[in-house]
CSV table of C-alpha atoms and ligand atoms in Angstrom, one decimal:
chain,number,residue,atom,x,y,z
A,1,UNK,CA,-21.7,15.8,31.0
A,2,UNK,CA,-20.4,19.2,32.9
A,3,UNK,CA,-21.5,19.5,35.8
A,4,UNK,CA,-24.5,21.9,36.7
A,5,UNK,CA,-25.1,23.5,40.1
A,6,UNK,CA,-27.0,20.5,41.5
A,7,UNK,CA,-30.0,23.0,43.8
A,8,UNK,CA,-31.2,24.1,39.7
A,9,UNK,CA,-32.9,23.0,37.4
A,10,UNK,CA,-33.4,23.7,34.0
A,11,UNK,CA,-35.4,27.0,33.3
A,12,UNK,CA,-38.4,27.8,31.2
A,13,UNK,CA,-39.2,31.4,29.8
A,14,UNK,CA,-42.0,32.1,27.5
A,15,UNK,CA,-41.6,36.0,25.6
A,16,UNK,CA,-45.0,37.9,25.9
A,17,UNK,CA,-44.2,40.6,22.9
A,18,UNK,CA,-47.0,42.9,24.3
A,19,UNK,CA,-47.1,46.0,25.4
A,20,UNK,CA,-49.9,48.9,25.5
A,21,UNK,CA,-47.7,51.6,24.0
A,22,UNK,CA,-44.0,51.5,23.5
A,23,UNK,CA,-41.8,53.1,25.7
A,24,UNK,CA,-39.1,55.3,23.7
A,25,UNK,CA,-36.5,53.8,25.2
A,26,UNK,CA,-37.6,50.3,25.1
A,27,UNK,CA,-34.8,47.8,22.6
A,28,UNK,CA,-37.4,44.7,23.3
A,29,UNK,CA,-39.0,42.8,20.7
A,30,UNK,CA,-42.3,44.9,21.5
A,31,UNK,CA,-45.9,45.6,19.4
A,32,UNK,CA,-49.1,46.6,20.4
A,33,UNK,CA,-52.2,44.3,20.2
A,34,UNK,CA,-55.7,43.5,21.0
A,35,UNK,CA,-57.2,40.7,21.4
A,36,UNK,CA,-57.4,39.3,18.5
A,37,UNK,CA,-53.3,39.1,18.3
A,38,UNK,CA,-53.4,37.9,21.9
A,39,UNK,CA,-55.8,34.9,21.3
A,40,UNK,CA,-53.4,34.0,18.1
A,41,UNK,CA,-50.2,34.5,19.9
A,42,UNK,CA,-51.2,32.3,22.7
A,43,UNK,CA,-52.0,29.6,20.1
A,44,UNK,CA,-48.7,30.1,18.1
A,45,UNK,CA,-47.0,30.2,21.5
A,46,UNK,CA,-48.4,26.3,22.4
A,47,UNK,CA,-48.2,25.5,19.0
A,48,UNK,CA,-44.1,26.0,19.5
A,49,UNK,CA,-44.5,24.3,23.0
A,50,UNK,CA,-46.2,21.6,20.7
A,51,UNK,CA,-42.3,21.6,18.3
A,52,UNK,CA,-40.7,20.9,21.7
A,53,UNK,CA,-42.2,18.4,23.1
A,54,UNK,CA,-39.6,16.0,22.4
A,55,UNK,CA,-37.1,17.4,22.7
A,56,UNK,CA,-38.0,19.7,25.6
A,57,UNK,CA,-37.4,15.9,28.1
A,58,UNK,CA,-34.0,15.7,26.8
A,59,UNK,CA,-33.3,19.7,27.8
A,60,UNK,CA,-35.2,19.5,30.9
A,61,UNK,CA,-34.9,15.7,32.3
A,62,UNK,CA,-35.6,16.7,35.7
A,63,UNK,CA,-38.6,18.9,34.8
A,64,UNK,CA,-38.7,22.5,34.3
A,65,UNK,CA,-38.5,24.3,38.1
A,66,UNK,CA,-39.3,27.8,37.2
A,67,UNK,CA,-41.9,29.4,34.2
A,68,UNK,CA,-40.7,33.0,33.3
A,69,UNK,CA,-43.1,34.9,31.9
A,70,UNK,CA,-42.1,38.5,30.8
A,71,UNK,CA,-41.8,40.7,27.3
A,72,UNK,CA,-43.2,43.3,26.5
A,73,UNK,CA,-46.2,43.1,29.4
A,74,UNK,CA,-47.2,39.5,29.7
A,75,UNK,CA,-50.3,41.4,32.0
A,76,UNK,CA,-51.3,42.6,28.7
A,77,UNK,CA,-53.1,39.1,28.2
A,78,UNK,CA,-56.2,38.6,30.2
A,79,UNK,CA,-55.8,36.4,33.3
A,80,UNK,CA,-58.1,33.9,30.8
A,81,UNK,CA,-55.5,33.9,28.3
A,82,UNK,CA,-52.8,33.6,30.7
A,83,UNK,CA,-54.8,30.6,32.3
A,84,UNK,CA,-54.8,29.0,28.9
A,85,UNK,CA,-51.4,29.9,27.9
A,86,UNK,CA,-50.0,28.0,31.0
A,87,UNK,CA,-52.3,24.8,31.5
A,88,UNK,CA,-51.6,24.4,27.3
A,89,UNK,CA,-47.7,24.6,28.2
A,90,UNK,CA,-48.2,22.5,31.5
A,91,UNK,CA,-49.6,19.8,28.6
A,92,UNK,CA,-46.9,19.8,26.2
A,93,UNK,CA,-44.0,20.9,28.3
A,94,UNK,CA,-42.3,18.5,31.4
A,95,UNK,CA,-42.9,20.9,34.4
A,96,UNK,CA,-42.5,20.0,37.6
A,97,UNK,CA,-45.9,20.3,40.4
A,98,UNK,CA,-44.0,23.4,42.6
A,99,UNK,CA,-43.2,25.2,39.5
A,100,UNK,CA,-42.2,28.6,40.3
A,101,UNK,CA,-43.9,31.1,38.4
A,102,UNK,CA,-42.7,34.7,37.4
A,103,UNK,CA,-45.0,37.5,35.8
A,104,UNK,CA,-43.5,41.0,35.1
A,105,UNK,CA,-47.0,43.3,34.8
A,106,UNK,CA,-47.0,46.7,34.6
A,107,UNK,CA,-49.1,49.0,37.6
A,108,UNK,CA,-51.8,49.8,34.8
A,109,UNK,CA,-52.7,46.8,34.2
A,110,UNK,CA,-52.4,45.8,38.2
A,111,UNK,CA,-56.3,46.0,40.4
A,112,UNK,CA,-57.8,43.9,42.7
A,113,UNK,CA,-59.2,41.6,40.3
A,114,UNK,CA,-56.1,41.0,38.0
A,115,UNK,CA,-54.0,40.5,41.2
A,116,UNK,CA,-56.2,37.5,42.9
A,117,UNK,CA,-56.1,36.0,39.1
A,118,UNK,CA,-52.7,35.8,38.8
A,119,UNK,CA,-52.0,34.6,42.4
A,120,UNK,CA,-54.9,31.7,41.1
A,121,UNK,CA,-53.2,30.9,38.9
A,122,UNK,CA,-49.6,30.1,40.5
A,123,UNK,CA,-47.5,33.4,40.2
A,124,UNK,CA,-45.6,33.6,43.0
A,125,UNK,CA,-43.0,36.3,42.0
A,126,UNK,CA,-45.1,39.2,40.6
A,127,UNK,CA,-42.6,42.0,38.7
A,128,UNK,CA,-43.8,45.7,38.6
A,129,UNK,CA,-43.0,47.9,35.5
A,130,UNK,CA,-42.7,51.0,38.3
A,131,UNK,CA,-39.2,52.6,36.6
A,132,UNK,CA,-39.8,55.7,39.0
A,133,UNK,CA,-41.9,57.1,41.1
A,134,UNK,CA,-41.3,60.7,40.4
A,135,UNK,CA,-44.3,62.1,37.9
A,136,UNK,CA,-41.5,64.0,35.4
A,137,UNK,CA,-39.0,61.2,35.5
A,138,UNK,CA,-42.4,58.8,34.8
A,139,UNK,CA,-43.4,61.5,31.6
A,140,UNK,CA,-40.5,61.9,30.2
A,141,UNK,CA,-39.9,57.6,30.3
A,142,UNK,CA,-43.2,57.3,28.1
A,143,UNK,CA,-45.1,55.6,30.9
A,144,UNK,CA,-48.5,54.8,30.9
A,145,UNK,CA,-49.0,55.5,35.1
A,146,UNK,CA,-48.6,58.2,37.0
A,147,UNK,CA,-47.1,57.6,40.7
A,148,UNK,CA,-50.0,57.3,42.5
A,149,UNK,CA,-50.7,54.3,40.6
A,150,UNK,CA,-47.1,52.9,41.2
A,151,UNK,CA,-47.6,53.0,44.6
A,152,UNK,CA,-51.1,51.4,44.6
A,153,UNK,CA,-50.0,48.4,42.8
A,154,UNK,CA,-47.0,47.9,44.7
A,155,UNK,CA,-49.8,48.1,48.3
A,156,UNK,CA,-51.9,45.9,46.1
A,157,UNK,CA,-49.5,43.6,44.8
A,158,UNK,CA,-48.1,42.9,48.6
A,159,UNK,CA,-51.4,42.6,50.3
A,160,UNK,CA,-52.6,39.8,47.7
A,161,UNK,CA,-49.9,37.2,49.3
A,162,UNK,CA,-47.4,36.9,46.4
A,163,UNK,CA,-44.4,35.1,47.6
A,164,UNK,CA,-42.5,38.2,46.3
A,165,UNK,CA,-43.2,41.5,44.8
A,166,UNK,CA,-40.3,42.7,42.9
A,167,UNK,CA,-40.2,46.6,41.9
A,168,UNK,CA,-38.3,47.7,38.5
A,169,UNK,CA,-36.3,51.0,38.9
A,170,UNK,CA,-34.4,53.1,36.2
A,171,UNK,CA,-32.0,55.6,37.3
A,172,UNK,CA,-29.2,57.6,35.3
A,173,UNK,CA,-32.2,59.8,33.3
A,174,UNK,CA,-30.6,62.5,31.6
A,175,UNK,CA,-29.7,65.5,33.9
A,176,UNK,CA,-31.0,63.1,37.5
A,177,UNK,CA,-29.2,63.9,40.6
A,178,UNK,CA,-29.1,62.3,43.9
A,179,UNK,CA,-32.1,64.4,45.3
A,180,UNK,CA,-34.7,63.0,43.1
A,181,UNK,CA,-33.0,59.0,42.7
A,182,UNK,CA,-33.0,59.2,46.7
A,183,UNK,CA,-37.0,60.0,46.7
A,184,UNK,CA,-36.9,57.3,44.2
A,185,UNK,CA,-34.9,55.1,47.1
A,186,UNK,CA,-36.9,56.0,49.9
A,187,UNK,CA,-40.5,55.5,48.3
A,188,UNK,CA,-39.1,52.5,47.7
A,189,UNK,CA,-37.8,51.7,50.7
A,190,UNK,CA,-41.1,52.8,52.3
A,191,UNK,CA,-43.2,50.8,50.6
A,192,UNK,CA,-41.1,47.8,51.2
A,193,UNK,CA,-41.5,45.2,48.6
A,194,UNK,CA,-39.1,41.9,48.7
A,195,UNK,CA,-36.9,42.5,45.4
A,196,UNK,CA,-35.8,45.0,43.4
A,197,UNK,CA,-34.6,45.6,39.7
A,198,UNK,CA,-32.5,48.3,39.5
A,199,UNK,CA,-31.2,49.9,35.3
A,200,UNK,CA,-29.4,52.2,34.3
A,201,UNK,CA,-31.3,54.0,31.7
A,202,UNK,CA,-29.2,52.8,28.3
A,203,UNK,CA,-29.9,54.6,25.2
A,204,UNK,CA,-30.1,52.0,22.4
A,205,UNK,CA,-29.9,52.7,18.4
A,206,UNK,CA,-33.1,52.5,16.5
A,207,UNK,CA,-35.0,53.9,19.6
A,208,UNK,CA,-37.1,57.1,19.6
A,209,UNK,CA,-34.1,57.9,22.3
A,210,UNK,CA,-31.5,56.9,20.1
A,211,UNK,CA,-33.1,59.0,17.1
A,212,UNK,CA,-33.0,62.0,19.8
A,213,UNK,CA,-29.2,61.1,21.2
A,214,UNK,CA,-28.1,61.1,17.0
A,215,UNK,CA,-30.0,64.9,16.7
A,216,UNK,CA,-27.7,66.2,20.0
A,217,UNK,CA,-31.0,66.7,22.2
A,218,UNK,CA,-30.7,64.1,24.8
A,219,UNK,CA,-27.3,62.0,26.5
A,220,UNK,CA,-27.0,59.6,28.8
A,221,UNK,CA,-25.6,60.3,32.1
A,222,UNK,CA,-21.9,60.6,32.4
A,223,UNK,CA,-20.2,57.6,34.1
A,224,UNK,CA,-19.0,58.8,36.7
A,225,UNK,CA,-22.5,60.3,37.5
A,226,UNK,CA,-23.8,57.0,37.2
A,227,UNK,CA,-21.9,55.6,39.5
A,228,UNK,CA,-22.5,57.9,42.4
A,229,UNK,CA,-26.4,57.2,41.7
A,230,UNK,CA,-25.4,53.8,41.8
A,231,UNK,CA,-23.5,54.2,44.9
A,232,UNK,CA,-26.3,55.7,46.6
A,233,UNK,CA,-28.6,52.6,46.3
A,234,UNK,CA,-26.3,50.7,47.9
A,235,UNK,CA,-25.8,52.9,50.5
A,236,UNK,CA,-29.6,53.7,51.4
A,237,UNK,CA,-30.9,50.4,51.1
A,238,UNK,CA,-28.1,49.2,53.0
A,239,UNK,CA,-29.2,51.3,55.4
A,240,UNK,CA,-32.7,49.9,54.9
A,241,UNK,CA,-31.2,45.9,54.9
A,242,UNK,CA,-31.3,45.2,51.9
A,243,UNK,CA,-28.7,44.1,49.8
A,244,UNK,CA,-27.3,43.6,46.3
A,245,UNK,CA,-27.2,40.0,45.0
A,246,UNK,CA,-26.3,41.2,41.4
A,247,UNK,CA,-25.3,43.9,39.8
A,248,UNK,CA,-29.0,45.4,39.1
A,249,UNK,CA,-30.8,43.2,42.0
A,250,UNK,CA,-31.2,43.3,45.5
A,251,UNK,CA,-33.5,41.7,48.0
A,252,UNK,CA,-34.7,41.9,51.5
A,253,UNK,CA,-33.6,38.5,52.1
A,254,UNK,CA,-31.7,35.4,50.3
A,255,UNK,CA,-35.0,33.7,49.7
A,256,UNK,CA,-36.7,36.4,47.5
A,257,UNK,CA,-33.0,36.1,44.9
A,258,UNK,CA,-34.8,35.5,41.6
A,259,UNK,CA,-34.4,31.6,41.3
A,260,UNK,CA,-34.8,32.0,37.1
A,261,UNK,CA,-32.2,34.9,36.6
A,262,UNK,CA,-29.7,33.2,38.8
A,263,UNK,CA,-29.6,29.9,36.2
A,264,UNK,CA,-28.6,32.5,33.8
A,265,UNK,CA,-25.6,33.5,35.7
A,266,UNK,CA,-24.8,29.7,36.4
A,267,UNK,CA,-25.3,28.8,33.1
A,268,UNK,CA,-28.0,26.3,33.7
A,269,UNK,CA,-29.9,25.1,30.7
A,270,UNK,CA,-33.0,27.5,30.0
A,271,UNK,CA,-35.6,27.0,27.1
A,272,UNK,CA,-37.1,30.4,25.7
A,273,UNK,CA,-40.2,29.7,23.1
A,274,UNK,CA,-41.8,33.6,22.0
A,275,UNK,CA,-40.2,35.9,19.3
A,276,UNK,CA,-36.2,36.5,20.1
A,277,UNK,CA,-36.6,34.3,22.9
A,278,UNK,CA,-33.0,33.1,24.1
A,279,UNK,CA,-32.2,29.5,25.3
A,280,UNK,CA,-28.8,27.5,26.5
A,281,UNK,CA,-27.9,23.7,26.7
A,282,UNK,CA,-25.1,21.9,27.9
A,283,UNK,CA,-23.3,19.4,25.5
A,284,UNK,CA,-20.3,17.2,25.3
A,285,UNK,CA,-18.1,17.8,28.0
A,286,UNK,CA,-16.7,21.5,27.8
A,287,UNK,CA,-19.2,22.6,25.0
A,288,UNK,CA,-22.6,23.9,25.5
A,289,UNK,CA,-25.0,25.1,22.7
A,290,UNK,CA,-27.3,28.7,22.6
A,291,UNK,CA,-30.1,29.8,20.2
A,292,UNK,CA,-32.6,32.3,19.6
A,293,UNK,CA,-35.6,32.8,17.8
A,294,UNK,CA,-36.8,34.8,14.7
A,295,UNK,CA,-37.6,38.1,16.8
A,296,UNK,CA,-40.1,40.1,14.8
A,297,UNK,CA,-43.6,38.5,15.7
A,298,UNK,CA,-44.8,37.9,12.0
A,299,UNK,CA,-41.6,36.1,11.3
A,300,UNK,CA,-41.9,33.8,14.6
A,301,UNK,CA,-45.3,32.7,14.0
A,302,UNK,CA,-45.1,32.1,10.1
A,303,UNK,CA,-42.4,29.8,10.9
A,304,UNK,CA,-44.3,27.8,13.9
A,305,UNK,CA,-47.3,28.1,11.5
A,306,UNK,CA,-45.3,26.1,9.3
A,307,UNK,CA,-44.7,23.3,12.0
A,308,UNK,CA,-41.1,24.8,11.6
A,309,UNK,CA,-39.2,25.5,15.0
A,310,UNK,CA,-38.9,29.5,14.8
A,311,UNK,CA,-34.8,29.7,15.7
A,312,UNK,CA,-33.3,32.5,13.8
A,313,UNK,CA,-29.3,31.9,14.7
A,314,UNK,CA,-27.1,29.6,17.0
A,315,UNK,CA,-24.0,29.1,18.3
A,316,UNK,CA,-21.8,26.8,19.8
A,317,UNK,CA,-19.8,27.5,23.1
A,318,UNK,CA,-16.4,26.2,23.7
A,319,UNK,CA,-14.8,25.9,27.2
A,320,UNK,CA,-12.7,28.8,26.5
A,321,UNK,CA,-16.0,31.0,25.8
A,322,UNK,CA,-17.7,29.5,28.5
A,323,UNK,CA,-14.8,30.1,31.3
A,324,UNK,CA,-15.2,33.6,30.2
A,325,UNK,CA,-18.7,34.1,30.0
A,326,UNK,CA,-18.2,32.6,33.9
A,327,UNK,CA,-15.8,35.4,34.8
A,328,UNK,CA,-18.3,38.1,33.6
A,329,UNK,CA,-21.9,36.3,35.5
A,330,UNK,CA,-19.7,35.4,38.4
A,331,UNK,CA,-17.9,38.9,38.5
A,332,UNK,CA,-21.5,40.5,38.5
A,333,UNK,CA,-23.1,38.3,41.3
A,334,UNK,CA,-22.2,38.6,45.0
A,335,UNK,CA,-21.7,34.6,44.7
A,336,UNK,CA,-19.3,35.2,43.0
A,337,UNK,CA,-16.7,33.9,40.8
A,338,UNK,CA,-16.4,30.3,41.9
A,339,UNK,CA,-12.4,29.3,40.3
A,340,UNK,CA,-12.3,25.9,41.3
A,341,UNK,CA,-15.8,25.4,39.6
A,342,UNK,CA,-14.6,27.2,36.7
A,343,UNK,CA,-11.5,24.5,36.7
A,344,UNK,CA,-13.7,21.6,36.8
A,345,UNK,CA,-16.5,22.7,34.7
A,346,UNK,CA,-14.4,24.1,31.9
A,347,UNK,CA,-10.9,23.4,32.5
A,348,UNK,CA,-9.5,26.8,32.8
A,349,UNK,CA,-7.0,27.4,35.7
A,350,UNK,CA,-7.8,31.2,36.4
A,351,UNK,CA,-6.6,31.1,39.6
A,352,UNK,CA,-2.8,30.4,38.0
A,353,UNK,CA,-3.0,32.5,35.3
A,354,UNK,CA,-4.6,35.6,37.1
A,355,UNK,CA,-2.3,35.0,40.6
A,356,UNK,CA,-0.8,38.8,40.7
A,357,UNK,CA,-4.3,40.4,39.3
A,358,UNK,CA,-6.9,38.8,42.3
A,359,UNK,CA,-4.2,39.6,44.7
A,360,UNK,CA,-4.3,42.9,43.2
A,361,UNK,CA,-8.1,43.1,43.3
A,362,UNK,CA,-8.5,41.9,46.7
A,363,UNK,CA,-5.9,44.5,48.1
A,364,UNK,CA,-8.2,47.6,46.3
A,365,UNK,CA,-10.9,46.4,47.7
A,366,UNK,CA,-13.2,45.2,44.5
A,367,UNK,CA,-13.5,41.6,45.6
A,368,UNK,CA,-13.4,39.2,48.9
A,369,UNK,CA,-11.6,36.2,48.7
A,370,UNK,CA,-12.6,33.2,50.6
A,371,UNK,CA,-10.8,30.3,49.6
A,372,UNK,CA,-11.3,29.6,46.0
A,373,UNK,CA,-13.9,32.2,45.9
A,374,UNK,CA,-14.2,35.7,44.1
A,375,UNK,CA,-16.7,38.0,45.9
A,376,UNK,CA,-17.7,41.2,44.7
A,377,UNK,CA,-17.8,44.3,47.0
A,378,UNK,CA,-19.8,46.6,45.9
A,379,UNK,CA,-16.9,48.6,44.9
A,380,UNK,CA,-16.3,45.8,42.9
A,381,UNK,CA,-19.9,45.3,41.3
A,382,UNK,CA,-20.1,49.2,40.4
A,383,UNK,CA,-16.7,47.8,38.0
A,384,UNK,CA,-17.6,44.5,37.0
A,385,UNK,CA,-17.6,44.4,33.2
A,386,UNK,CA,-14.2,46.2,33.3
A,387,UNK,CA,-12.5,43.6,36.0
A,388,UNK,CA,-13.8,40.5,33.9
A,389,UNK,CA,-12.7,41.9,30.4
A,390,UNK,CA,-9.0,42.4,32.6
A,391,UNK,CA,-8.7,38.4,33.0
A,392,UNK,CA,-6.2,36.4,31.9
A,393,UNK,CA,-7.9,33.0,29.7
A,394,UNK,CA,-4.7,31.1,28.9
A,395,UNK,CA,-4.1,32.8,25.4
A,396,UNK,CA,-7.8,31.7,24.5
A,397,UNK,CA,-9.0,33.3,21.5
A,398,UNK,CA,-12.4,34.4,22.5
A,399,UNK,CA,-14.5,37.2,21.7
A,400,UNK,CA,-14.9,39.7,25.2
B,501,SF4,S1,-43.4,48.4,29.0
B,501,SF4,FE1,-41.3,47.5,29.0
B,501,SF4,S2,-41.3,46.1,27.3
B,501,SF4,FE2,-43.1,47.4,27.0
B,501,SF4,S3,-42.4,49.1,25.7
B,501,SF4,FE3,-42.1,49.8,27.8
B,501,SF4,S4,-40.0,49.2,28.3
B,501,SF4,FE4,-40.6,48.0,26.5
């Protein structure tokens, strides 16, 4: 078998296709719902748990170390149906006792009451839907709170004891300049929770946004606007101690890194059950395997319904895709791109076929190198996708 990082183990991440309106931005497999379509969900959801349990020992022999829950607004279920949701998983699915627990909740949904619930009940990295903190930034996003009430929860949200409290910031809104991103930054900064998110706003097709962008009345930023916002995070929460781990992530400190993104980047096995949840296993030597599920809700549960497991495509993964997919996660994490690992794991040299381009790299300053190490600068993270989609496979022929 290849070899996994041996710290990880295999992930679990359950999709929570809720929200209380949709944002207009938002490209995520998203409806609204009352209770009604929560109680079903949650059923459908164990019922899938249910098609897995098999198979869910061979994908996660060592038990599963971390339980994802996002979406949509997993806090759009009642801490009861959350409660039910994860003791019916902890009954089909191989967890292990100190599994580590993620909810992503959005500050409406976050009081005093919901907050000791979810602690209860194991979360120990909460998630908060802030996106901004300005009020016309927050309008013009579609979101349900006003600042005030992004600042609550986030006061909340740390004096309840979480392990971590992670903040979710968008920046690159159409016409946003450094003045109000670095009020953004410094309420943030104030406030001082462990972890933050940190997108650029992306305007998808087939989004209220998109249907603006097509009529000429809204843009995205221009790049090199982008960048300077996203030059100025690092810079003031540098200043603050903080620092990037990712491309969109930085933390206070190594031990609030998300443990369940970073098996993404490593490409540790992960099992997603929910509508156009995504999921990864390791095969033969060199080959891995990934699949997703039907993503429209009425889809996903007719087929579970149907004791039918819900997976609406799947592909297999060569070494050749996998060393690349490597160059790209590694390129984007402050780890960085590990090319001995990538030797062993998948067989590609990079570090002979790239010899004149990572000298080149490490000379303009967009990575580190320490031994057989890659490290991004943050010069280098601001560039990532266009260094990785530079690298040299071997004459692989793999789609970038
Ligand atoms: S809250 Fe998040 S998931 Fe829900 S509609 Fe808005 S952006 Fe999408």
């Amino acid at each position: 078998m290849p070899e996994a990082p041996r710290h990880d183990g295999p992930g679990l991440y359950l999709h929570v296709p809720f929200c209380s309106a949709i944002c207009p931005y938002c490209d995520f497999s998203v409806l609204t719902g009352g209770e009604t379509a929560h109680r079903r969900f949650v059923d459908t959801l164990l019922a899938e748990a249910e098609l897995w349990r098999e198979d869910a020992h061979r994908l996660a022999p060592g038990r599963f170390d971390t339980l994802y829950l996002g979406g949509g607004t997993p806090s759009a279920l009642a801490p009861a149906e959350l409660a039910r949701l994860l003791d019916g998983v902890a009954a089909r699915l191989p967890l292990r006792s100190d599994v580590w627990i993620f909810l992503e909740a959005n500050p409406e949904d976050v009081d005093r009451r919901s907050l000791d619930a979810w602690r209860d009940l194991g979360v120990r990295t909460l998630s908060l839907g802030v996106q901004s903190f300005d009020p016309a930034s927050l309008a013009f996003l579609g979101r349900r709170h006003d600042p005030a009430t992004a600042r609550r929860s986030v006061g909340e949200a740390l004096a309840t004891g979480f392990h971590t409290v992670s903040v979710d910031l968008i920046f690159g809104l159409p016409r946003q300049g450094s003045a109000s991103w670095g009020r953004d930054l410094d309420t943030l900064v104030e406030l001082s929770p462990q972890h933050l998110s940190c997108y650029q706003l992306t305007i998808h097709e087939g989004t209220p946004f998109g249907f603006r962008a097509r009529r000429g009345e809204l843009a995205e930023l221009a790049e090199d606007a982008q960048g300077e916002l996203y030059a100025q995070a690092h810079e003031v929460l540098a200043a603050a101690g903080w620092s990037a781990y990712e491309v969109s992530s930085f933390a206070r400190s190594p031990e609030h890194h998300s443990r369940h993104n970073r098996k993404y980047w490593r490409h540790v096995p992960y099992l997603g059950l929910g509508p156009s949840a995504h999921s990864f296993e390791l095969g033969a030597p060199g080959r891995a395997r990934r699949w997703w599920n039907e993503r429209k809700l009425g889809a996903w549960t007719r087929r579970v319904e149907a004791r039918d497991k819900p997976l609406a495509g799947e592909e297999g993964l060569a070494a050749e895709q996998l060393a690349l997919e490597a160059v790209f996660l590694g390129l984007r994490t402050a780890a960085g791109l590990d090319l001995e690992a990538v030797r062993r794991r998948w067989g590609v040299d990079l570090a002979a076929l790239n010899r004149e381009r990572f000298a080149a790299w490490v000379e303009a300053g967009f990575v580190d190198r320490a031994g057989g190490v890659l490290r991004p600068t943050p010069r280098g993270l601001a560039v990532a996708d266009g260094l990785a989609a530079s690298v040299e496979l071997g004459g692989s022929d793999v789609s970038r």
